[in-house]
Coordinates of C-alpha atoms and ligand atoms in Angstrom, one line a residue:
X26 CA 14.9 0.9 -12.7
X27 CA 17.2 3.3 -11.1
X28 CA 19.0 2.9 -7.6
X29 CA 17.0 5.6 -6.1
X30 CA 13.3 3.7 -7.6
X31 CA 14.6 0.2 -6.3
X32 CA 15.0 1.5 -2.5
X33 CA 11.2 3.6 -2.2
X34 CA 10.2 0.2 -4.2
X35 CA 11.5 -1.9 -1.6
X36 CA 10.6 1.1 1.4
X37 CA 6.8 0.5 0.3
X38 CA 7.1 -3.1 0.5
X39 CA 8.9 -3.0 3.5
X40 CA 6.5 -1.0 5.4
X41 CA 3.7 -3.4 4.1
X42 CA 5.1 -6.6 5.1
X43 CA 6.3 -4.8 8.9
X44 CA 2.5 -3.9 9.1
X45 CA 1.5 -7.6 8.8
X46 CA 4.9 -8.8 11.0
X47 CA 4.2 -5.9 13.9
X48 CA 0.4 -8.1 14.2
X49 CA 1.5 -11.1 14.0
X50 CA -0.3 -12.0 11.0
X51 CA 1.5 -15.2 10.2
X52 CA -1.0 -16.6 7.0
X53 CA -0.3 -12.5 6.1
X54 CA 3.2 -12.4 5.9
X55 CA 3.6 -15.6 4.0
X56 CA 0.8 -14.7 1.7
X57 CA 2.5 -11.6 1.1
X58 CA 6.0 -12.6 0.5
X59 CA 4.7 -15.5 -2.4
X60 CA 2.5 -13.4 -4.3
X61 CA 5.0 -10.8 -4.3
X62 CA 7.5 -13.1 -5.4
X63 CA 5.5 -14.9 -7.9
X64 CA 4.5 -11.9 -9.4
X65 CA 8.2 -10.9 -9.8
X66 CA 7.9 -8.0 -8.2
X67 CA 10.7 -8.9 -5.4
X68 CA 13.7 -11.1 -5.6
X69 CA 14.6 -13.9 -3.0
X70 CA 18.0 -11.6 -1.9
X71 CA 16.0 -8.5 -1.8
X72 CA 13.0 -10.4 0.3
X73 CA 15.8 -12.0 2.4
X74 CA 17.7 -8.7 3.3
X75 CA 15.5 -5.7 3.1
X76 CA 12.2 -7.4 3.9
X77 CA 13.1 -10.5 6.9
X78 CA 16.2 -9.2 8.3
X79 CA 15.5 -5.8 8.7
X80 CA 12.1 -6.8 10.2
X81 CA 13.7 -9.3 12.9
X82 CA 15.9 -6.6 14.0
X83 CA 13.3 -3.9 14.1
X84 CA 11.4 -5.2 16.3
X85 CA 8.7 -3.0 17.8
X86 CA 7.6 -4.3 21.7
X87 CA 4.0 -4.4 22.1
X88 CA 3.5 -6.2 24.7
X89 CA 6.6 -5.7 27.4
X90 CA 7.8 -2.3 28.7
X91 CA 11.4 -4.4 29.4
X92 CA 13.9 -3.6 26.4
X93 CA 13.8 -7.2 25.7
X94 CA 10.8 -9.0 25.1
X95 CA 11.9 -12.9 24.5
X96 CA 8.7 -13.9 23.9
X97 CA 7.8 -11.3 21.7
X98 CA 11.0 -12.1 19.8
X99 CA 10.0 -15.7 19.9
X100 CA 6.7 -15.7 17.7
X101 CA 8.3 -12.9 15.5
X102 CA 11.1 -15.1 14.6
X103 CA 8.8 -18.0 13.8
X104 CA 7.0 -16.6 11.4
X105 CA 10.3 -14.8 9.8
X106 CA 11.1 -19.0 10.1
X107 CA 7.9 -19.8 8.0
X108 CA 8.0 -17.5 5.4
X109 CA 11.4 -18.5 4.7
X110 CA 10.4 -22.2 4.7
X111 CA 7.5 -21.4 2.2
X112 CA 10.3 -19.6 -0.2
X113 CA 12.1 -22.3 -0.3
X114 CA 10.6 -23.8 -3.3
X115 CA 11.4 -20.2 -5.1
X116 CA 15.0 -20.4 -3.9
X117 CA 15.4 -23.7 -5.6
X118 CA 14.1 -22.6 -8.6
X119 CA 16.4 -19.3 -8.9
X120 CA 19.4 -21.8 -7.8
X121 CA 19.0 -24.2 -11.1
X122 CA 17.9 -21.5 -13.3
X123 CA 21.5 -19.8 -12.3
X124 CA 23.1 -23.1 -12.1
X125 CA 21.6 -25.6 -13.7
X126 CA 22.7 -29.2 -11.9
X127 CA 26.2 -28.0 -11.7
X128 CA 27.4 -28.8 -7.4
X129 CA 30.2 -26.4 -6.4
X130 CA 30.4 -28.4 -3.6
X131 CA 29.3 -29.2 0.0
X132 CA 29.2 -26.2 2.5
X133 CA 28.4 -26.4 6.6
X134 CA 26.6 -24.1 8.1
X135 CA 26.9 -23.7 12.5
X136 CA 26.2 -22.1 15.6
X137 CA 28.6 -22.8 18.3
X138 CA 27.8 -24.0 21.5
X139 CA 25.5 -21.9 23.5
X140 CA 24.5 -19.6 20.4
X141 CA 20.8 -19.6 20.2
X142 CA 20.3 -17.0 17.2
X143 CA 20.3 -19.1 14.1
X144 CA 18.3 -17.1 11.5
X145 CA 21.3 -15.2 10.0
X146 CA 22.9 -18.8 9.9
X147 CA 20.0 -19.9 7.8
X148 CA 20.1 -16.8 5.5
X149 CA 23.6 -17.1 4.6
X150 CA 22.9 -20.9 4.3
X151 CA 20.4 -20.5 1.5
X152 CA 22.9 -17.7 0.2
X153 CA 25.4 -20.7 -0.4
X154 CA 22.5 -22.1 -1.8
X155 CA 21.7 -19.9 -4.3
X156 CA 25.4 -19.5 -5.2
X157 CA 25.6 -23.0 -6.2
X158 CA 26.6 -25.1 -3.0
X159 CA 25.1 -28.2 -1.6
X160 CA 24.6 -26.7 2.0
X161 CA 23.8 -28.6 5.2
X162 CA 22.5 -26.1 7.8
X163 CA 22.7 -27.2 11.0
X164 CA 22.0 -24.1 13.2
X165 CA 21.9 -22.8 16.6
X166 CA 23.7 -24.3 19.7
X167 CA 25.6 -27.4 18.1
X168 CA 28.6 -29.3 20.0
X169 CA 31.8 -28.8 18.7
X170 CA 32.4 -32.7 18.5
X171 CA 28.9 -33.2 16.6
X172 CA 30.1 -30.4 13.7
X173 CA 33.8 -32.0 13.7
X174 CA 31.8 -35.0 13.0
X175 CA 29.9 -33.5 10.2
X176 CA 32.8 -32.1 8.9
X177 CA 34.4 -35.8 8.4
X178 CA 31.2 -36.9 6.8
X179 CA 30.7 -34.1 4.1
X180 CA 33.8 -33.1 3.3
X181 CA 32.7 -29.5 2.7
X182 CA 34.7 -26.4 1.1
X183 CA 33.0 -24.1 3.5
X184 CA 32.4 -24.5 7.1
X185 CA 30.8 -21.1 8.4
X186 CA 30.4 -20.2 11.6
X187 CA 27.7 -17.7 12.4
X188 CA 28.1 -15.7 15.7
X189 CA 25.5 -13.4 16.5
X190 CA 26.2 -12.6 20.3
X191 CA 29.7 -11.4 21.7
X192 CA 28.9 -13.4 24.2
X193 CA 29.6 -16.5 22.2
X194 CA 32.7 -15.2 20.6
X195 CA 33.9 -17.5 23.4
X196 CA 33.1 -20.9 22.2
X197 CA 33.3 -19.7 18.7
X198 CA 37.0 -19.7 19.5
X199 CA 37.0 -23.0 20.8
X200 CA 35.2 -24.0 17.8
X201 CA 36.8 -22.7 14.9
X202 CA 40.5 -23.7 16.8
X203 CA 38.9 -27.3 16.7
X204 CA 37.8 -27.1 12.8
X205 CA 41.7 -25.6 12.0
X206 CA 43.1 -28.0 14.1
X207 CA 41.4 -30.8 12.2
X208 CA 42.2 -29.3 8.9
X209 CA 45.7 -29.3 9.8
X210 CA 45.7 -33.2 10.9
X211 CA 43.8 -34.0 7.6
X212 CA 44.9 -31.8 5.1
X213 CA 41.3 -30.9 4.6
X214 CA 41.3 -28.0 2.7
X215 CA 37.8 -26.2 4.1
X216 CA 37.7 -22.5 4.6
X217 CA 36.0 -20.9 7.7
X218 CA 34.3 -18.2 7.0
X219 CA 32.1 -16.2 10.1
X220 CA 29.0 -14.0 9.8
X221 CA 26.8 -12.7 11.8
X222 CA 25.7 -9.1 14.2
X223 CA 28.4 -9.5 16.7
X224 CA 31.2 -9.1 14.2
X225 CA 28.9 -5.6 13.2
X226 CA 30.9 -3.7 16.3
X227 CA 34.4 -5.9 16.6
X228 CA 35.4 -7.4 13.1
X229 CA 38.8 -7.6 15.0
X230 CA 37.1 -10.7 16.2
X231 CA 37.5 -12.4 13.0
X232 CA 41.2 -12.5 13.4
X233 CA 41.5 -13.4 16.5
X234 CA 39.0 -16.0 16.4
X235 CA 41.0 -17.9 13.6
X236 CA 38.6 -17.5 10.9
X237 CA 39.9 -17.1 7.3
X238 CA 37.2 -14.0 6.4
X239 CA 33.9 -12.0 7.2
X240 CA 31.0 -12.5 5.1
X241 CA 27.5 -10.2 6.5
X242 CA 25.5 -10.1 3.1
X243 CA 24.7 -12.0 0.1
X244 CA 27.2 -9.9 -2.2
X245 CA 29.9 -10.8 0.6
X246 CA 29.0 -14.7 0.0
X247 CA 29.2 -14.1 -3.9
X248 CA 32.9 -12.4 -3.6
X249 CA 33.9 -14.9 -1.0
X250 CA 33.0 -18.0 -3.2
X251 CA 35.2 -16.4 -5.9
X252 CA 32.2 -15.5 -8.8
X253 CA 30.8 -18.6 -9.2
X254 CA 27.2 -17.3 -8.5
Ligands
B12_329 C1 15.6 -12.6 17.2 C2 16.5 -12.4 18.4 C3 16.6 -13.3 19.4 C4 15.9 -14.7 19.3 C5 16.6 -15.6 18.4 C6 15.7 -16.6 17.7 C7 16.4 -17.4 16.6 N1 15.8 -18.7 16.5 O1 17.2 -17.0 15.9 C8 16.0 -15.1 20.8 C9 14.7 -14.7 21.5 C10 16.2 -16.6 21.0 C11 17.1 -14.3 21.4 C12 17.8 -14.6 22.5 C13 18.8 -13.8 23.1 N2 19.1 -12.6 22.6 CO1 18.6 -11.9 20.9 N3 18.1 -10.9 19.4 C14 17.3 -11.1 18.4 C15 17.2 -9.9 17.5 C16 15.9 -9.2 17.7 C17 17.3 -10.2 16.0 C18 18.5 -11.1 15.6 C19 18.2 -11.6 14.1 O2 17.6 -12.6 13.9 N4 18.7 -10.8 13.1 C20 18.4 -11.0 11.7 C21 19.5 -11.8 11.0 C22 19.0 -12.2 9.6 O3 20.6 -10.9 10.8 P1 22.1 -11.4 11.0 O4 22.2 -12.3 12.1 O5 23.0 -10.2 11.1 O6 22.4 -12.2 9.7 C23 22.8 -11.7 8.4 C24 24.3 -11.5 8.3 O7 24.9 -11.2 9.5 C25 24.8 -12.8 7.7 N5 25.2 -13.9 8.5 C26 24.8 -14.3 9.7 N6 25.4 -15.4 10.1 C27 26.3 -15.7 9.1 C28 27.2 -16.8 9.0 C29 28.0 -16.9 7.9 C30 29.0 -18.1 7.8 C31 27.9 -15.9 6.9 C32 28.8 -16.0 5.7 C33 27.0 -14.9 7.0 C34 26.2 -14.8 8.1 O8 23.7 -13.3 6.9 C35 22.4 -12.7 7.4 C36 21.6 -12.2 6.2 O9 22.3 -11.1 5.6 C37 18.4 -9.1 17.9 C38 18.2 -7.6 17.8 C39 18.9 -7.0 16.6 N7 18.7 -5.7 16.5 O10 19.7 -7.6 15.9 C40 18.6 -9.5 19.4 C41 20.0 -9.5 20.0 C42 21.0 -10.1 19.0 N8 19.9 -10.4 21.1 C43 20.5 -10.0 22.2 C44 20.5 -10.7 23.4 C45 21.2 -10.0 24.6 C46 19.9 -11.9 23.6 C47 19.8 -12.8 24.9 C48 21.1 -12.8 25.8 C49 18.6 -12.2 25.7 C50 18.4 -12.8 27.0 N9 18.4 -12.0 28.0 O11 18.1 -14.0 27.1 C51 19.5 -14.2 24.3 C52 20.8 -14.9 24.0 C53 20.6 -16.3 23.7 C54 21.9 -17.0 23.2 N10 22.6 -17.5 24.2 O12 22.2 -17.0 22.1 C55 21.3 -8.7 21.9 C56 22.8 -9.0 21.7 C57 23.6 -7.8 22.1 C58 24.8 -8.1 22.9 N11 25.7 -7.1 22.9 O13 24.9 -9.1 23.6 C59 20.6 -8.2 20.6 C60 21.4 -7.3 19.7 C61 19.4 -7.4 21.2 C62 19.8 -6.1 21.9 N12 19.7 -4.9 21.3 O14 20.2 -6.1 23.0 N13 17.4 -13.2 20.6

């Protein structure tokens, strides 16, 4: 199929499944989303990134003049949160047939402190996943101490921090100056890498946070984890 086929392909399914999201047809959506999948007629990567992301970030207010709608947001993020829960059975299964048993090791996945947006975090989480990775996801709003702590226990290759508002570039700081710190006391040898929209508009920020790079989609994950996937 050419480039230009793949994108109306995936412009009609788009504009299906944002039919079913804009009413809030939960048993919809996920009904959608497997059948489509089962019938291979999308991939996990193309439902993750053209299909759920795009539709949490176009979100369409139908019930609030205000510019934000938190509620609104709310009940559209849960059912993006379901439908990915329900994959997760297809993820699995595109994960061994890829890679078999082989581990490529253990990989965090955070929000720091105050950070309340946590879906990217879980996306690029089962992108490690599907690259081969035993990943813990932890998600939004986690104490610095608590993912040192984890960091200890698992030992991972990967700790990635996942910053979505420039508010929380803040404790993102704080947080990934704690994970190098510890790295340099242990010899550790984890990388940091940090995702997410707020690095969209300032990917200065990933310097001067202390990260070692900036991964936003899954091709960024497969470069960064050096072709293993
Ligand atoms: C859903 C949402 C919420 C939900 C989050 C629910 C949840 N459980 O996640 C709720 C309602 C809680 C919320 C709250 C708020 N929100 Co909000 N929210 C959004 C919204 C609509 C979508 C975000 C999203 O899920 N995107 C989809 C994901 C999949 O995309 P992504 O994060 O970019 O992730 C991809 C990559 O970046 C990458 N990635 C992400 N993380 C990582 C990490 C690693 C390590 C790697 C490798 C890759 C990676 O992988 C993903 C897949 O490709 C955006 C609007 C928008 N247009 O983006 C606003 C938005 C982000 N929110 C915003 C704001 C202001 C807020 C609030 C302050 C609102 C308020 N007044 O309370 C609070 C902040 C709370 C806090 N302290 O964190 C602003 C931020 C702008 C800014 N300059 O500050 C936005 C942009 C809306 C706007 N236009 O104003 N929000």
């Amino acid at each position: 199929m050419s480039e230009e086929q793949g994108g109306s392909r995936l412009e009609a399914l788009y504009a299906q499944f944002r039919a079913l999201l804009d009413a809030e047809d939960k048993e919809g959506c996920v009904t959608f989303v497997l059948s489509h999948l089962e019938a291979g007629k999308l991939d996990i990567v193309e439902l993750y990134e053209e299909l759920l992301a795009r539709g949490a970030r176009e979100h369409r207010r139908a019930n609030c003049d205000d510019s934000i709608c938190i509620w609104e947001e709310h009940v559209r993020t849960s059912i993006i949160r379901t439908v990915l829960e329900c994959c997760f059975p297809s993820l699995m299964k595109e994960r061994r047939k890829r890679h078999g048993d082989k581990q490529h090791g253990n990989v965090l996945v955070v929000c720091p402190p105050e950070e309340y947006h946590e879906l990217g975090a879980r996306m690029a989480a089962d992108f490690f996943t599907l690259c081969g990775f035993t990943v813990t996801f932890v998600g939004a709003n986690t104490p610095q101490e608590d993912i040192v702590e984890a960091v200890g226990l698992l030992q991972p290759v990967y700790v990635g921090v996942s910053v979505t508002s420039p508010y929380s570039f803040v404790a993102a700081r704080s947080t990934i100056q704690h994970l190098v710190d510890v790295r340099n006391r242990t010899g550790a040898m984890f990388r940091i890498p940090v995702g997410g929209d707020a690095f969209r508009h300032s990917p200065e920020m990933v310097e001067k946070l202390g990260a070692d790079m900036l991964a936003n989609s899954y091709a960024d994950i497969c470069a960064l984890v050096g072709g293993v996937h």
